[in-house]
Amino acid sequence: SAGVGDLWVHDLERSTKDRLTTTKDAQHPVWTPDGRHILLAAGMGSTTSSIWRIGSAAGSSPERVWGPVNAYPSSVTPDGSTVLLTVFFPETSRKDIAVLDALSPAEPRKLFPTSEERIWPRVAPDGAVLAYTSLETGTFEIYVHSYPSLGGKTRVSTGGGYRPTWSPDGRRLYYQWLNQIMCVDVEGSNPPRVSAPR
């Protein structure tokens, strides 16, 4: 409430809920592929936010991965080696996508050579396609690229879109626009081929 919150895990089979943080500033949780950890943005008692990793079981202690920084995690590659972040870059006054080595985190690097407003990167379950939201046309739209080569760019949405989310098998991409949930079918990876949104 009031723009603050903590991270909880709800076990759908046992109908139990475990609270993992108590600092009331946890945001943008992202599961690691093995389901054992969650990445999130939080201050954890500080006035500035960092990227943290916490075990998914109750009683786990958070571990700082990178920060302090104005960023949040958006996706983890299927092998767990790379975290894709949405980062605010002061030099361009824009948010853009950066990648961080999950195993030995140092300074993340920008993913794209050009500066556009890009947010919410999501890697497909097979790791071969990247979806994200871009403001390059002046309206938020969804795009997909081959990953990690970034070849074969394809626009997905036709009238606006944000928050792309993959189906578990990677064959369908969902996204939100205003009060609607849209989806497209995705085939191949270089370039990704998409159906008309519905």
Short mmCIF file of N, CA, C and O in Angstrom, two decimals, residues 58-189:
data_model
loop_
_atom_site.label_atom_id
_atom_site.label_comp_id
_atom_site.label_asym_id
_atom_site.label_seq_id
_atom_site.Cartn_x
_atom_site.Cartn_y
_atom_site.Cartn_z
N ALA A 58 11.57 -19.18 3.53
CA ALA A 58 11.46 -18.27 4.67
C ALA A 58 12.75 -18.32 5.50
O ALA A 58 13.37 -19.37 5.67
N GLY A 59 13.15 -17.16 6.02
CA GLY A 59 14.35 -17.08 6.83
C GLY A 59 15.62 -16.80 6.05
O GLY A 59 16.69 -16.69 6.63
N SER A 60 15.52 -16.68 4.74
CA SER A 60 16.71 -16.39 3.92
C SER A 60 17.15 -14.95 4.12
O SER A 60 16.33 -14.05 4.33
N SER A 61 18.45 -14.73 4.04
CA SER A 61 19.00 -13.38 4.17
C SER A 61 19.31 -12.82 2.79
O SER A 61 19.89 -13.52 1.95
N PRO A 62 18.96 -11.56 2.53
CA PRO A 62 19.25 -10.97 1.22
C PRO A 62 20.75 -10.71 1.04
O PRO A 62 21.46 -10.39 1.99
N GLU A 63 21.19 -10.87 -0.20
CA GLU A 63 22.58 -10.62 -0.57
C GLU A 63 22.61 -9.57 -1.67
O GLU A 63 21.93 -9.71 -2.68
N ARG A 64 23.40 -8.51 -1.45
CA ARG A 64 23.48 -7.46 -2.46
C ARG A 64 24.24 -7.98 -3.69
O ARG A 64 25.33 -8.53 -3.58
N VAL A 65 23.63 -7.81 -4.87
CA VAL A 65 24.25 -8.22 -6.12
C VAL A 65 24.94 -7.04 -6.78
O VAL A 65 26.06 -7.15 -7.27
N TRP A 66 24.28 -5.88 -6.79
CA TRP A 66 24.85 -4.70 -7.43
C TRP A 66 24.13 -3.46 -6.95
O TRP A 66 22.92 -3.46 -6.77
N GLY A 67 24.88 -2.38 -6.74
CA GLY A 67 24.28 -1.12 -6.36
C GLY A 67 25.12 -0.41 -5.31
O GLY A 67 26.20 -0.88 -4.95
N PRO A 68 24.62 0.72 -4.83
CA PRO A 68 23.31 1.31 -5.09
C PRO A 68 23.18 1.85 -6.51
O PRO A 68 24.14 2.35 -7.09
N VAL A 69 21.96 1.75 -7.04
CA VAL A 69 21.74 2.12 -8.43
C VAL A 69 20.25 2.32 -8.68
O VAL A 69 19.41 1.73 -7.98
N ASN A 70 19.92 3.14 -9.65
CA ASN A 70 18.53 3.33 -10.06
C ASN A 70 18.22 2.31 -11.15
O ASN A 70 18.32 2.60 -12.35
N ALA A 71 17.88 1.10 -10.75
CA ALA A 71 17.67 0.00 -11.70
C ALA A 71 16.79 -1.05 -11.06
O ALA A 71 16.60 -1.05 -9.84
N TYR A 72 16.26 -1.95 -11.89
CA TYR A 72 15.52 -3.09 -11.36
C TYR A 72 15.71 -4.28 -12.28
O TYR A 72 15.90 -4.14 -13.49
N PRO A 73 15.69 -5.50 -11.71
CA PRO A 73 15.85 -6.70 -12.53
C PRO A 73 14.58 -6.96 -13.32
O PRO A 73 13.47 -6.69 -12.86
N SER A 74 14.76 -7.48 -14.55
CA SER A 74 13.61 -7.76 -15.41
C SER A 74 13.56 -9.20 -15.88
O SER A 74 12.49 -9.72 -16.18
N SER A 75 14.71 -9.87 -15.99
CA SER A 75 14.74 -11.22 -16.53
C SER A 75 16.08 -11.86 -16.21
O SER A 75 17.06 -11.17 -15.97
N VAL A 76 16.10 -13.19 -16.21
CA VAL A 76 17.33 -13.96 -16.04
C VAL A 76 17.39 -14.97 -17.17
O VAL A 76 16.38 -15.60 -17.50
N THR A 77 18.57 -15.11 -17.78
CA THR A 77 18.70 -16.09 -18.87
C THR A 77 18.47 -17.50 -18.33
O THR A 77 18.67 -17.75 -17.14
N PRO A 78 18.03 -18.43 -19.18
CA PRO A 78 17.69 -19.78 -18.71
C PRO A 78 18.81 -20.50 -17.98
O PRO A 78 18.54 -21.31 -17.09
N ASP A 79 20.07 -20.22 -18.34
CA ASP A 79 21.17 -20.87 -17.64
C ASP A 79 21.53 -20.17 -16.34
O ASP A 79 22.43 -20.62 -15.61
N GLY A 80 20.85 -19.08 -16.02
CA GLY A 80 21.09 -18.36 -14.77
C GLY A 80 22.32 -17.50 -14.73
O GLY A 80 22.64 -16.91 -13.70
N SER A 81 23.03 -17.37 -15.87
CA SER A 81 24.31 -16.68 -15.86
C SER A 81 24.20 -15.17 -16.02
O SER A 81 25.12 -14.44 -15.65
N THR A 82 23.09 -14.68 -16.59
CA THR A 82 22.99 -13.27 -16.93
C THR A 82 21.66 -12.70 -16.45
O THR A 82 20.61 -13.31 -16.66
N VAL A 83 21.74 -11.53 -15.81
CA VAL A 83 20.55 -10.81 -15.38
C VAL A 83 20.35 -9.64 -16.33
O VAL A 83 21.29 -8.89 -16.61
N LEU A 84 19.15 -9.49 -16.85
CA LEU A 84 18.82 -8.33 -17.68
C LEU A 84 18.12 -7.31 -16.80
O LEU A 84 17.17 -7.63 -16.08
N LEU A 85 18.61 -6.08 -16.85
CA LEU A 85 18.14 -5.00 -15.99
C LEU A 85 17.52 -3.88 -16.81
O LEU A 85 17.90 -3.67 -17.96
N THR A 86 16.61 -3.17 -16.20
CA THR A 86 16.19 -1.87 -16.71
C THR A 86 16.90 -0.84 -15.84
O THR A 86 16.72 -0.82 -14.62
N VAL A 87 17.74 0.00 -16.47
CA VAL A 87 18.60 0.94 -15.75
C VAL A 87 18.34 2.36 -16.22
O VAL A 87 18.20 2.61 -17.42
N PHE A 88 18.28 3.29 -15.29
CA PHE A 88 18.22 4.71 -15.64
C PHE A 88 19.64 5.21 -15.82
O PHE A 88 20.46 5.12 -14.90
N PHE A 89 19.95 5.73 -17.02
CA PHE A 89 21.28 6.25 -17.31
C PHE A 89 21.24 7.77 -17.25
O PHE A 89 20.61 8.41 -18.09
N PRO A 90 21.90 8.39 -16.26
CA PRO A 90 21.85 9.85 -16.11
C PRO A 90 22.39 10.60 -17.32
O PRO A 90 21.92 11.69 -17.64
N GLU A 91 23.36 10.01 -18.04
CA GLU A 91 23.97 10.72 -19.16
C GLU A 91 23.01 10.92 -20.32
O GLU A 91 23.15 11.84 -21.13
N THR A 92 22.01 10.05 -20.43
CA THR A 92 21.00 10.20 -21.49
C THR A 92 19.62 10.57 -20.95
O THR A 92 18.71 10.84 -21.73
N SER A 93 19.48 10.54 -19.61
CA SER A 93 18.18 10.78 -18.95
C SER A 93 17.12 9.82 -19.46
O SER A 93 15.94 10.17 -19.57
N ARG A 94 17.53 8.59 -19.79
CA ARG A 94 16.60 7.56 -20.27
C ARG A 94 16.85 6.25 -19.57
O ARG A 94 17.97 5.98 -19.11
N LYS A 95 15.81 5.42 -19.56
CA LYS A 95 15.99 4.04 -19.13
C LYS A 95 16.37 3.20 -20.34
O LYS A 95 15.90 3.44 -21.44
N ASP A 96 17.23 2.21 -20.10
CA ASP A 96 17.63 1.31 -21.17
C ASP A 96 17.99 -0.04 -20.56
O ASP A 96 18.07 -0.18 -19.33
N ILE A 97 18.22 -1.01 -21.41
CA ILE A 97 18.50 -2.37 -20.97
C ILE A 97 20.00 -2.56 -20.78
O ILE A 97 20.80 -2.15 -21.61
N ALA A 98 20.36 -3.19 -19.67
CA ALA A 98 21.75 -3.54 -19.40
C ALA A 98 21.80 -4.99 -18.94
O ALA A 98 20.80 -5.54 -18.47
N VAL A 99 22.97 -5.61 -19.10
CA VAL A 99 23.15 -7.00 -18.67
C VAL A 99 24.22 -7.06 -17.59
O VAL A 99 25.19 -6.30 -17.60
N LEU A 100 24.01 -7.97 -16.64
CA LEU A 100 24.88 -8.11 -15.49
C LEU A 100 25.24 -9.58 -15.34
O LEU A 100 24.36 -10.45 -15.43
N ASP A 101 26.52 -9.87 -15.13
CA ASP A 101 26.96 -11.24 -14.91
C ASP A 101 26.48 -11.68 -13.53
O ASP A 101 26.90 -11.14 -12.52
N ALA A 102 25.58 -12.66 -13.49
CA ALA A 102 24.99 -13.09 -12.22
C ALA A 102 25.98 -13.84 -11.35
O ALA A 102 25.83 -13.88 -10.12
N LEU A 103 27.00 -14.44 -11.95
CA LEU A 103 27.93 -15.27 -11.18
C LEU A 103 29.04 -14.44 -10.54
O LEU A 103 29.51 -14.76 -9.45
N SER A 104 29.48 -13.40 -11.22
CA SER A 104 30.51 -12.51 -10.65
C SER A 104 30.15 -11.07 -11.02
O SER A 104 30.78 -10.47 -11.89
N PRO A 105 29.10 -10.52 -10.39
CA PRO A 105 28.59 -9.21 -10.80
C PRO A 105 29.62 -8.09 -10.62
O PRO A 105 30.28 -7.99 -9.60
N ALA A 106 29.76 -7.31 -11.65
CA ALA A 106 30.58 -6.11 -11.60
C ALA A 106 29.70 -4.99 -12.17
O ALA A 106 28.51 -4.94 -11.91
N GLU A 107 30.25 -4.11 -12.96
CA GLU A 107 29.44 -3.06 -13.58
C GLU A 107 28.69 -3.66 -14.76
O GLU A 107 29.28 -4.31 -15.61
N PRO A 108 27.37 -3.44 -14.85
CA PRO A 108 26.64 -3.96 -16.01
C PRO A 108 26.98 -3.18 -17.26
O PRO A 108 27.48 -2.05 -17.19
N ARG A 109 26.74 -3.79 -18.40
CA ARG A 109 27.00 -3.11 -19.66
C ARG A 109 25.69 -2.93 -20.42
O ARG A 109 24.79 -3.77 -20.34
N LYS A 110 25.60 -1.81 -21.15
CA LYS A 110 24.40 -1.58 -21.96
C LYS A 110 24.32 -2.65 -23.04
O LYS A 110 25.32 -3.04 -23.63
N LEU A 111 23.10 -3.09 -23.31
CA LEU A 111 22.91 -4.16 -24.28
C LEU A 111 22.93 -3.64 -25.71
O LEU A 111 23.47 -4.28 -26.61
N PHE A 112 22.33 -2.46 -25.93
CA PHE A 112 22.23 -1.91 -27.27
C PHE A 112 23.19 -0.74 -27.45
O PHE A 112 23.42 0.03 -26.52
N PRO A 113 23.75 -0.57 -28.67
CA PRO A 113 24.69 0.54 -28.90
C PRO A 113 24.01 1.90 -28.99
O PRO A 113 24.62 2.93 -28.73
N THR A 114 22.74 1.94 -29.38
CA THR A 114 22.03 3.21 -29.50
C THR A 114 21.25 3.49 -28.22
O THR A 114 20.94 2.58 -27.45
N SER A 115 20.93 4.75 -28.00
CA SER A 115 20.21 5.16 -26.80
C SER A 115 18.74 5.41 -27.11
O SER A 115 18.39 6.39 -27.78
N GLU A 116 17.90 4.51 -26.67
CA GLU A 116 16.46 4.66 -26.77
C GLU A 116 15.88 4.36 -25.39
O GLU A 116 16.57 3.81 -24.53
N GLU A 117 14.63 4.71 -25.19
CA GLU A 117 13.95 4.32 -23.96
C GLU A 117 13.47 2.89 -24.11
O GLU A 117 12.49 2.61 -24.82
N ARG A 118 14.20 1.94 -23.49
CA ARG A 118 13.84 0.52 -23.55
C ARG A 118 13.70 0.00 -22.14
O ARG A 118 14.56 0.24 -21.29
N ILE A 119 12.63 -0.76 -21.89
CA ILE A 119 12.36 -1.25 -20.55
C ILE A 119 11.77 -2.66 -20.63
O ILE A 119 11.41 -3.13 -21.69
N TRP A 120 11.69 -3.32 -19.47
CA TRP A 120 11.08 -4.64 -19.32
C TRP A 120 11.62 -5.70 -20.27
O TRP A 120 10.87 -6.36 -21.00
N PRO A 121 12.92 -5.92 -20.32
CA PRO A 121 13.44 -7.01 -21.16
C PRO A 121 13.05 -8.37 -20.59
O PRO A 121 13.11 -8.60 -19.39
N ARG A 122 12.64 -9.26 -21.48
CA ARG A 122 12.26 -10.62 -21.08
C ARG A 122 12.88 -11.61 -22.07
O ARG A 122 12.59 -11.56 -23.26
N VAL A 123 13.70 -12.53 -21.57
CA VAL A 123 14.31 -13.55 -22.41
C VAL A 123 13.39 -14.76 -22.48
O VAL A 123 12.84 -15.20 -21.46
N ALA A 124 13.20 -15.31 -23.68
CA ALA A 124 12.35 -16.48 -23.87
C ALA A 124 12.91 -17.68 -23.10
O ALA A 124 14.10 -17.74 -22.79
N PRO A 125 12.06 -18.65 -22.76
CA PRO A 125 12.51 -19.82 -22.00
C PRO A 125 13.66 -20.59 -22.63
O PRO A 125 14.44 -21.22 -21.92
N ASP A 126 13.79 -20.56 -23.97
CA ASP A 126 14.93 -21.25 -24.59
C ASP A 126 16.15 -20.35 -24.72
O ASP A 126 17.19 -20.79 -25.22
N GLY A 127 16.04 -19.09 -24.31
CA GLY A 127 17.17 -18.17 -24.35
C GLY A 127 17.48 -17.59 -25.71
O GLY A 127 18.47 -16.86 -25.85
N ALA A 128 16.67 -17.86 -26.73
CA ALA A 128 17.01 -17.48 -28.10
C ALA A 128 16.35 -16.19 -28.57
O ALA A 128 16.72 -15.66 -29.63
N VAL A 129 15.37 -15.68 -27.83
CA VAL A 129 14.65 -14.48 -28.25
C VAL A 129 14.50 -13.54 -27.05
O VAL A 129 14.20 -13.97 -25.94
N LEU A 130 14.70 -12.26 -27.30
CA LEU A 130 14.51 -11.22 -26.29
C LEU A 130 13.32 -10.36 -26.67
O LEU A 130 13.22 -9.88 -27.80
N ALA A 131 12.39 -10.17 -25.74
CA ALA A 131 11.27 -9.24 -25.90
C ALA A 131 11.49 -8.06 -24.97
O ALA A 131 12.06 -8.21 -23.88
N TYR A 132 11.03 -6.88 -25.38
CA TYR A 132 11.17 -5.70 -24.54
C TYR A 132 10.19 -4.63 -25.02
O TYR A 132 9.58 -4.75 -26.09
N THR A 133 10.04 -3.59 -24.22
CA THR A 133 9.21 -2.45 -24.57
C THR A 133 10.12 -1.29 -24.96
O THR A 133 11.11 -1.03 -24.28
N SER A 134 9.78 -0.59 -26.04
CA SER A 134 10.58 0.55 -26.49
C SER A 134 9.67 1.73 -26.78
O SER A 134 8.53 1.57 -27.21
N LEU A 135 10.21 2.93 -26.56
CA LEU A 135 9.49 4.17 -26.83
C LEU A 135 10.01 4.83 -28.11
O LEU A 135 9.78 6.01 -28.34
N GLU A 136 10.69 4.07 -28.97
CA GLU A 136 11.37 4.67 -30.12
C GLU A 136 10.41 5.31 -31.12
O GLU A 136 10.80 6.22 -31.85
N THR A 137 9.15 4.89 -31.16
CA THR A 137 8.18 5.50 -32.08
C THR A 137 7.41 6.64 -31.41
O THR A 137 6.57 7.28 -32.06
N GLY A 138 7.67 6.88 -30.13
CA GLY A 138 6.90 7.86 -29.38
C GLY A 138 5.77 7.24 -28.59
O GLY A 138 5.13 7.90 -27.77
N THR A 139 5.49 5.96 -28.83
CA THR A 139 4.50 5.18 -28.08
C THR A 139 5.15 3.90 -27.61
O THR A 139 5.97 3.32 -28.33
N PHE A 140 4.81 3.44 -26.43
CA PHE A 140 5.35 2.16 -25.96
C PHE A 140 4.88 1.04 -26.88
O PHE A 140 3.68 0.85 -27.10
N GLU A 141 5.84 0.30 -27.43
CA GLU A 141 5.56 -0.84 -28.30
C GLU A 141 6.46 -2.00 -27.90
O GLU A 141 7.54 -1.80 -27.34
N ILE A 142 6.03 -3.22 -28.25
CA ILE A 142 6.79 -4.43 -27.95
C ILE A 142 7.58 -4.85 -29.18
O ILE A 142 7.07 -4.84 -30.30
N TYR A 143 8.84 -5.22 -28.95
CA TYR A 143 9.72 -5.73 -30.01
C TYR A 143 10.36 -7.03 -29.56
O TYR A 143 10.50 -7.29 -28.36
N VAL A 144 10.77 -7.85 -30.52
CA VAL A 144 11.56 -9.04 -30.23
C VAL A 144 12.80 -9.03 -31.12
O VAL A 144 12.78 -8.51 -32.24
N HIS A 145 13.88 -9.58 -30.58
CA HIS A 145 15.16 -9.73 -31.27
C HIS A 145 15.64 -11.15 -31.06
O HIS A 145 15.33 -11.78 -30.05
N SER A 146 16.48 -11.62 -31.96
CA SER A 146 17.27 -12.80 -31.65
C SER A 146 18.17 -12.46 -30.47
O SER A 146 18.61 -11.32 -30.32
N TYR A 147 18.46 -13.43 -29.64
CA TYR A 147 19.32 -13.19 -28.48
C TYR A 147 20.32 -14.34 -28.35
O TYR A 147 19.93 -15.49 -28.55
N PRO A 148 21.58 -14.03 -28.05
CA PRO A 148 22.14 -12.73 -27.69
C PRO A 148 22.67 -11.90 -28.86
O PRO A 148 23.24 -10.84 -28.66
N SER A 149 22.46 -12.35 -30.10
CA SER A 149 23.04 -11.65 -31.24
C SER A 149 22.36 -10.30 -31.51
O SER A 149 22.94 -9.43 -32.15
N LEU A 150 21.11 -10.15 -31.06
CA LEU A 150 20.29 -8.95 -31.29
C LEU A 150 19.99 -8.73 -32.77
O LEU A 150 19.70 -7.62 -33.20
N GLY A 151 20.04 -9.77 -33.55
CA GLY A 151 19.66 -9.68 -34.96
C GLY A 151 18.17 -9.90 -35.12
O GLY A 151 17.47 -10.30 -34.20
N GLY A 152 17.67 -9.64 -36.32
CA GLY A 152 16.30 -9.97 -36.66
C GLY A 152 15.24 -9.28 -35.83
O GLY A 152 14.32 -9.92 -35.33
N LYS A 153 15.33 -7.98 -35.68
CA LYS A 153 14.34 -7.22 -34.90
C LYS A 153 12.96 -7.28 -35.55
O LYS A 153 12.81 -7.08 -36.75
N THR A 154 11.93 -7.58 -34.75
CA THR A 154 10.55 -7.66 -35.23
C THR A 154 9.65 -6.91 -34.26
O THR A 154 9.71 -7.13 -33.05
N ARG A 155 8.80 -6.03 -34.80
CA ARG A 155 7.83 -5.34 -33.95
C ARG A 155 6.64 -6.27 -33.71
O ARG A 155 6.11 -6.87 -34.64
N VAL A 156 6.21 -6.37 -32.46
CA VAL A 156 5.14 -7.28 -32.06
C VAL A 156 3.80 -6.57 -31.99
O VAL A 156 2.82 -7.00 -32.59
N SER A 157 3.74 -5.49 -31.23
CA SER A 157 2.47 -4.78 -31.02
C SER A 157 2.19 -3.84 -32.19
O SER A 157 3.10 -3.40 -32.88
N THR A 158 0.92 -3.53 -32.39
CA THR A 158 0.54 -2.66 -33.50
C THR A 158 -0.16 -1.39 -33.04
O THR A 158 -0.38 -0.49 -33.83
N GLY A 159 -0.51 -1.33 -31.76
CA GLY A 159 -1.19 -0.14 -31.26
C GLY A 159 -0.80 0.19 -29.85
O GLY A 159 -1.57 0.77 -29.09
N GLY A 160 0.43 -0.16 -29.48
CA GLY A 160 0.92 0.09 -28.13
C GLY A 160 1.02 -1.19 -27.34
O GLY A 160 0.29 -2.15 -27.57
N GLY A 161 1.97 -1.22 -26.39
CA GLY A 161 2.12 -2.39 -25.54
C GLY A 161 3.25 -2.22 -24.54
O GLY A 161 4.19 -1.46 -24.77
N TYR A 162 3.14 -2.91 -23.42
CA TYR A 162 4.20 -2.93 -22.43
C TYR A 162 4.09 -4.20 -21.60
O TYR A 162 3.14 -4.96 -21.73
N ARG A 163 5.09 -4.43 -20.77
CA ARG A 163 5.19 -5.61 -19.90
C ARG A 163 5.07 -6.94 -20.66
O ARG A 163 4.17 -7.74 -20.42
N PRO A 164 5.97 -7.25 -21.59
CA PRO A 164 5.90 -8.55 -22.28
C PRO A 164 6.18 -9.70 -21.32
O PRO A 164 6.99 -9.57 -20.40
N THR A 165 5.49 -10.81 -21.52
CA THR A 165 5.66 -12.00 -20.67
C THR A 165 5.53 -13.24 -21.54
O THR A 165 4.56 -13.38 -22.29
N TRP A 166 6.50 -14.14 -21.44
CA TRP A 166 6.51 -15.36 -22.26
C TRP A 166 5.65 -16.45 -21.63
O TRP A 166 5.59 -16.58 -20.41
N SER A 167 5.04 -17.27 -22.48
CA SER A 167 4.42 -18.50 -22.01
C SER A 167 5.54 -19.48 -21.64
O SER A 167 6.68 -19.33 -22.10
N PRO A 168 5.28 -20.47 -20.78
CA PRO A 168 6.34 -21.38 -20.36
C PRO A 168 7.05 -22.11 -21.51
O PRO A 168 8.24 -22.42 -21.41
N ASP A 169 6.35 -22.38 -22.61
CA ASP A 169 6.99 -23.07 -23.73
C ASP A 169 7.64 -22.11 -24.73
O ASP A 169 8.24 -22.55 -25.71
N GLY A 170 7.51 -20.81 -24.51
CA GLY A 170 8.15 -19.82 -25.37
C GLY A 170 7.49 -19.63 -26.72
O GLY A 170 8.01 -18.90 -27.57
N ARG A 171 6.35 -20.22 -26.94
CA ARG A 171 5.69 -20.12 -28.25
C ARG A 171 4.67 -18.99 -28.32
O ARG A 171 4.13 -18.70 -29.37
N ARG A 172 4.42 -18.36 -27.20
CA ARG A 172 3.44 -17.27 -27.17
C ARG A 172 3.99 -16.15 -26.29
O ARG A 172 4.62 -16.40 -25.25
N LEU A 173 3.75 -14.92 -26.72
CA LEU A 173 4.18 -13.75 -25.96
C LEU A 173 2.94 -12.93 -25.60
O LEU A 173 2.16 -12.56 -26.49
N TYR A 174 2.76 -12.69 -24.32
CA TYR A 174 1.65 -11.87 -23.84
C TYR A 174 2.16 -10.47 -23.54
O TYR A 174 3.32 -10.28 -23.19
N TYR A 175 1.29 -9.49 -23.65
CA TYR A 175 1.65 -8.14 -23.22
C TYR A 175 0.40 -7.37 -22.86
O TYR A 175 -0.73 -7.78 -23.16
N GLN A 176 0.60 -6.27 -22.18
CA GLN A 176 -0.50 -5.46 -21.69
C GLN A 176 -0.59 -4.18 -22.51
O GLN A 176 0.42 -3.60 -22.90
N TRP A 177 -1.80 -3.73 -22.76
CA TRP A 177 -2.02 -2.41 -23.34
C TRP A 177 -3.33 -1.87 -22.79
O TRP A 177 -4.38 -2.45 -23.01
N LEU A 178 -3.24 -0.76 -22.07
CA LEU A 178 -4.38 -0.16 -21.40
C LEU A 178 -5.08 -1.22 -20.54
O LEU A 178 -4.45 -1.82 -19.70
N ASN A 179 -6.36 -1.50 -20.79
CA ASN A 179 -7.06 -2.47 -19.96
C ASN A 179 -7.18 -3.84 -20.64
O ASN A 179 -8.08 -4.61 -20.32
N GLN A 180 -6.27 -4.14 -21.58
CA GLN A 180 -6.35 -5.39 -22.32
C GLN A 180 -5.07 -6.22 -22.15
O GLN A 180 -3.99 -5.66 -22.01
N ILE A 181 -5.22 -7.53 -22.19
CA ILE A 181 -4.09 -8.45 -22.29
C ILE A 181 -4.08 -8.96 -23.73
O ILE A 181 -5.07 -9.53 -24.20
N MET A 182 -2.99 -8.75 -24.42
CA MET A 182 -2.84 -9.17 -25.81
C MET A 182 -1.86 -10.33 -25.88
O MET A 182 -1.05 -10.55 -24.97
N CYS A 183 -1.88 -11.07 -27.00
CA CYS A 183 -0.88 -12.11 -27.20
C CYS A 183 -0.60 -12.29 -28.68
O CYS A 183 -1.41 -11.95 -29.55
N VAL A 184 0.60 -12.81 -28.96
CA VAL A 184 1.00 -13.20 -30.31
C VAL A 184 1.68 -14.56 -30.23
O VAL A 184 2.23 -14.93 -29.20
N ASP A 185 1.62 -15.30 -31.33
CA ASP A 185 2.39 -16.53 -31.45
C ASP A 185 3.76 -16.19 -32.00
O ASP A 185 3.89 -15.33 -32.89
N VAL A 186 4.80 -16.83 -31.49
CA VAL A 186 6.17 -16.57 -31.91
C VAL A 186 6.78 -17.85 -32.44
O VAL A 186 6.70 -18.90 -31.79
N GLU A 187 7.38 -17.77 -33.64
CA GLU A 187 8.06 -18.92 -34.24
C GLU A 187 9.46 -18.51 -34.63
O GLU A 187 9.69 -17.41 -35.11
N GLY A 188 10.39 -19.44 -34.47
CA GLY A 188 11.77 -19.20 -34.90
C GLY A 188 12.47 -18.17 -34.02
O GLY A 188 11.90 -17.64 -33.07
N SER A 189 13.72 -17.90 -34.39
CA SER A 189 14.50 -16.96 -33.59
C SER A 189 15.36 -16.02 -34.42
O SER A 189 15.88 -15.04 -33.87
#
